[in-house]
XYZ file of C-alpha atoms in Angstrom:
330
model
C -0.451 0.067 -0.017
C 1.219 3.402 -1.466
C 1.248 6.157 1.585
C 2.668 9.452 2.244
C 2.220 10.588 -1.560
C 1.617 14.491 -1.659
C -1.512 15.526 -3.917
C -0.565 17.187 -6.977
C -0.660 20.900 -7.232
C -3.372 21.973 -9.471
C -2.259 24.087 -12.461
C -4.141 25.994 -14.951
C -1.862 27.235 -17.577
C -4.064 30.229 -19.024
C -3.458 32.053 -15.805
C 0.000 32.894 -17.288
C -1.239 33.294 -20.960
C -1.120 37.146 -22.181
C -2.862 37.764 -25.714
C -2.124 41.161 -27.461
C -2.931 41.912 -31.359
C -0.870 43.198 -33.823
C -2.230 44.672 -37.142
C -5.596 46.441 -37.618
C -8.969 44.844 -37.649
C -10.350 42.812 -39.419
C -6.887 41.368 -39.934
C -5.199 41.363 -36.896
C -3.671 38.348 -35.201
C -3.183 37.908 -31.732
C 0.183 37.203 -30.346
C 0.172 34.392 -27.356
C 3.161 35.278 -24.928
C 3.700 32.881 -21.796
C 3.954 35.499 -18.821
C 4.995 32.580 -15.995
C 8.127 33.841 -14.017
C 8.709 30.623 -12.752
C 11.323 28.942 -14.989
C 10.087 25.552 -15.420
C 6.617 27.078 -16.216
C 8.083 29.415 -18.584
C 9.980 27.060 -20.666
C 7.382 24.027 -20.767
C 4.138 25.713 -21.267
C 3.547 26.248 -24.747
C 0.370 28.082 -26.447
C -1.316 27.981 -30.047
C -3.819 28.568 -31.921
C -5.098 27.645 -35.536
C -7.723 30.079 -35.752
C -6.102 33.635 -34.449
C -5.656 35.275 -37.672
C -8.233 37.841 -39.308
C -9.581 39.039 -36.297
C -11.794 42.213 -35.421
C -13.160 43.369 -32.606
C -15.276 40.483 -30.955
C -14.128 37.712 -33.011
C -13.803 34.290 -31.196
C -10.652 32.389 -31.469
C -9.466 28.959 -29.418
C -6.370 28.437 -27.641
C -4.564 25.046 -26.723
C -1.580 24.876 -24.262
C 1.189 22.163 -25.008
C 3.546 20.864 -22.435
C 5.182 17.222 -21.538
C 2.969 15.586 -19.207
C 5.863 13.550 -17.734
C 7.739 16.427 -16.891
C 4.683 18.089 -15.363
C 3.824 15.034 -13.343
C 7.520 14.468 -12.131
C 7.032 18.487 -10.978
C 4.121 17.622 -9.355
C 1.832 19.563 -11.394
C -1.846 18.471 -12.513
C -2.896 20.544 -15.505
C -6.645 21.523 -15.197
C -7.074 23.062 -18.375
C -5.639 22.602 -21.880
C -8.114 24.317 -24.278
C -9.766 27.564 -24.031
C -12.007 29.914 -26.196
C -11.519 33.808 -26.187
C -13.252 37.001 -27.625
C -11.037 39.296 -29.134
C -10.905 42.674 -27.356
C -8.718 45.910 -27.695
C -8.093 44.746 -31.279
C -6.253 48.089 -33.055
C -8.910 49.778 -35.281
C -7.952 51.334 -38.524
C -7.740 55.126 -39.189
C -11.055 55.672 -41.644
C -9.630 57.983 -44.023
C -10.952 59.843 -47.331
C -8.429 59.777 -50.177
C -10.163 62.099 -52.304
C -9.426 64.958 -49.616
C -6.328 65.146 -51.562
C -8.126 65.890 -54.645
C -8.834 69.716 -55.787
C -11.010 69.330 -58.717
C -11.806 72.602 -60.962
C -13.767 73.089 -64.153
C -13.324 75.652 -67.169
C -14.495 76.340 -70.641
C -17.856 76.630 -71.845
C -20.826 74.297 -71.963
C -20.312 71.239 -74.406
C -16.545 71.753 -74.593
C -15.637 72.040 -70.820
C -12.645 70.608 -69.212
C -11.863 69.415 -66.060
C -8.409 69.655 -64.062
C -7.082 68.478 -60.869
C -4.235 68.899 -58.183
C -2.909 66.481 -55.487
C -1.819 67.731 -52.656
C 1.637 66.843 -51.436
C 2.064 64.707 -48.670
C 4.821 62.789 -46.840
C 2.379 59.868 -45.771
C 3.842 56.811 -46.938
C 0.312 55.796 -47.879
C -1.083 58.972 -49.482
C 1.616 59.568 -51.157
C 1.099 56.147 -53.289
C -2.785 56.506 -54.155
C -3.408 57.293 -57.817
C -6.505 58.491 -59.184
C -8.383 57.876 -62.767
C -11.277 59.823 -64.032
C -13.838 58.606 -66.607
C -14.003 61.746 -68.444
C -12.413 64.883 -68.008
C -13.252 66.546 -71.693
C -16.283 68.005 -73.675
C -18.127 68.723 -70.571
C -21.662 70.093 -70.112
C -23.389 71.328 -67.214
C -24.730 68.728 -65.064
C -22.127 65.792 -66.179
C -21.360 63.592 -63.737
C -17.432 62.355 -63.561
C -16.311 59.281 -61.610
C -12.919 58.748 -59.882
C -11.640 55.855 -58.687
C -8.754 55.581 -56.376
C -6.229 52.984 -56.516
C -3.429 51.975 -53.943
C -1.925 49.205 -52.279
C -2.689 47.784 -48.666
C -3.920 50.433 -46.555
C -4.475 48.339 -43.477
C -0.591 47.857 -43.281
C -0.342 51.538 -42.831
C -3.472 51.498 -40.442
C -5.725 52.745 -42.503
C -9.298 52.032 -44.031
C -10.421 53.566 -46.885
C -13.540 55.093 -46.927
C -14.574 54.903 -50.503
C -12.835 53.872 -53.631
C -14.864 56.348 -55.829
C -16.269 59.676 -55.654
C -18.495 61.200 -58.620
C -18.247 65.061 -59.422
C -20.964 67.055 -60.735
C -20.164 69.610 -63.333
C -21.184 72.862 -62.198
C -22.369 75.703 -64.428
C -19.721 76.555 -66.856
C -18.606 79.896 -68.555
C -19.342 81.282 -71.462
C -17.836 82.948 -74.683
C -17.858 86.975 -74.440
C -20.230 87.911 -77.233
C -20.798 91.530 -76.407
C -18.627 93.638 -74.864
C -21.169 96.029 -73.298
C -22.500 92.981 -71.194
C -19.045 93.107 -69.272
C -18.643 94.732 -65.959
C -16.606 97.946 -65.440
C -13.956 95.998 -63.857
C -13.165 93.490 -66.434
C -13.293 96.001 -69.417
C -10.461 97.700 -67.354
C -8.809 94.632 -67.169
C -8.932 93.836 -71.197
C -8.216 97.412 -72.235
C -5.168 97.463 -69.763
C -3.698 94.151 -71.220
C -4.537 95.194 -74.840
C -3.079 98.364 -74.378
C 0.228 96.914 -72.951
C 0.129 94.394 -75.239
C 0.227 97.257 -78.500
C 3.030 99.023 -77.028
C 5.157 96.347 -76.541
C 4.646 95.141 -79.982
C 5.107 98.592 -81.742
C 7.975 99.295 -79.378
C 9.837 96.139 -79.546
C 13.358 95.952 -80.515
C 12.783 93.732 -83.359
C 9.784 95.806 -84.840
C 8.103 93.726 -87.528
C 5.157 94.549 -90.010
C 4.270 97.565 -91.785
C 2.002 100.427 -92.109
C -0.321 100.697 -94.402
C -1.883 103.870 -96.569
C -4.365 102.628 -98.361
C -7.259 99.962 -98.277
C -5.624 96.578 -98.661
C -1.883 95.217 -98.502
C -1.367 96.128 -102.050
C -1.463 99.850 -100.987
C 1.399 101.760 -100.418
C 3.108 100.594 -97.270
C 6.257 101.390 -95.125
C 8.385 99.218 -92.715
C 7.414 99.523 -89.017
C 11.280 99.035 -88.130
C 11.798 102.118 -90.042
C 9.924 104.366 -87.276
C 11.691 105.258 -83.965
C 8.716 105.021 -81.701
C 5.001 104.504 -81.395
C 3.223 106.442 -78.403
C -0.072 107.881 -77.327
C -2.202 104.976 -77.542
C -5.578 105.348 -77.447
C -8.617 103.129 -77.479
C -11.269 104.606 -79.952
C -13.574 101.314 -80.093
C -14.289 97.918 -78.739
C -16.130 95.052 -80.751
C -16.855 91.503 -80.792
C -16.847 89.410 -83.946
C -16.718 85.938 -85.004
C -14.668 84.147 -87.660
C -13.466 80.790 -89.156
C -10.099 79.901 -89.783
C -9.436 76.303 -91.298
C -13.029 75.308 -90.299
C -12.788 76.418 -86.704
C -14.893 79.114 -85.753
C -13.698 81.755 -83.145
C -14.791 84.448 -81.227
C -12.741 87.747 -80.749
C -13.263 90.660 -78.486
C -10.766 93.403 -79.512
C -10.076 97.241 -79.749
C -9.086 99.775 -82.327
C -5.941 101.977 -81.262
C -4.989 105.217 -82.468
C -1.498 105.962 -81.800
C 1.490 108.227 -83.242
C 4.346 107.035 -84.938
C 7.768 109.207 -84.976
C 11.032 109.239 -86.034
C 10.910 108.865 -89.893
C 11.572 111.071 -92.950
C 8.865 109.797 -95.155
C 5.920 111.877 -95.705
C 3.859 110.034 -93.560
C 6.102 110.017 -90.637
C 5.150 111.916 -87.387
C 1.684 110.432 -88.308
C -1.301 109.263 -86.769
C -2.299 105.518 -87.387
C -4.432 102.967 -86.260
C -4.036 99.027 -85.092
C -5.974 96.289 -83.713
C -5.372 93.814 -80.653
C -7.685 91.231 -79.866
C -8.454 88.299 -77.345
C -9.415 84.999 -78.701
C -12.485 82.964 -77.165
C -12.560 85.067 -74.170
C -14.547 82.957 -71.616
C -16.833 84.604 -68.890
C -17.251 82.535 -65.816
C -20.604 82.485 -64.004
C -19.490 85.160 -61.368
C -18.688 87.624 -64.138
C -14.771 87.035 -63.996
C -12.296 86.295 -66.567
C -11.182 82.409 -66.517
C -8.035 82.228 -65.920
C -5.244 82.419 -68.473
C -7.455 84.944 -70.427
C -4.440 87.159 -70.761
C -2.563 84.230 -72.542
C -5.232 84.626 -75.871
C -4.019 88.438 -76.561
C -2.834 89.239 -80.247
C -1.336 92.324 -80.939
C -1.265 92.314 -84.888
C 1.922 93.532 -86.312
C 0.560 96.065 -88.831
C -1.118 99.391 -88.668
C -3.072 101.458 -90.853
C -3.272 105.165 -91.851
C -7.054 105.487 -91.781
C -9.714 104.085 -89.776
C -11.737 103.410 -92.914
C -9.466 100.632 -93.628
C -9.910 99.439 -90.223
C -13.318 99.062 -90.203
C -13.061 97.122 -93.412
C -11.037 94.928 -92.437
C -12.122 93.979 -88.932
C -15.591 95.758 -88.127
C -17.835 95.341 -91.253
C -19.340 92.258 -89.322
C -20.432 93.554 -86.132
C -21.016 96.498 -84.345
C -18.242 98.414 -82.987
C -18.498 100.107 -79.791
C -17.239 103.631 -79.199
C -15.154 103.480 -75.837
C -15.583 107.041 -75.106
C -19.149 106.666 -74.814
C -18.637 104.662 -71.432
């Protein structure tokens, strides 16, 4: 008869199990750590789980403990539990992010031929800097059209992000329209145009490499003199404003322009020190819905490289198809 043996010490291995989580829901995984301070237990209890991956808050998984039964008996331990179920709590949650906040979308042009453009904000964020955008349409736009933008990116969860949406729809707002009536423009816009046109004429006719001709009759076959023969052009004054349409190489254009009267000086010919006329025009000017000029309007200016002695020729050449406005009447 065996007598005097001690009862084994009950041991619940899960008292020494610490569970933490790596990654972000719903793809986090549990880290199982043996926190026993006793050297024997620390080295002989092993925790494992086959379903502790792809976890979200509230997910369930089972943990099994492995050990050497002989060693446990020898050390006087009786293991009371070998498998336990857990509910994931405290799982790191990714930060929701709207990648389209990087985009600034703008529209320009006129109805039916509007254009969309966009800018992407600079960022040092390693995830956001790798986001790419694609639009299903960006030209020939009309008011009310919808444009879908699709974002593409790589593995946001590895950066701790959850993208709110992969797509965003933009609606084309009211677009501008071509300027067809100079008198309908605000005084501020008229002043902008006149100032830019005047500067363009002064630069053109006072350039160091002046080119073009002064005509003294009603066609280019009339008597002409080279502008380069004159030393200076001064006293630029706008006499009329006009709007007109014209077709070039099958394309129709809308022009808003000004008739200038100015003085040429510094030549010995008979027509020296005389008053001539010239024109400067803007092509396809677009006025925004708020009454301002569309960005880039200055680049549409052309100061023509010829001047005319008589206003009659200027009228026949440019203004016969429209009703010029006497600027001095404003």
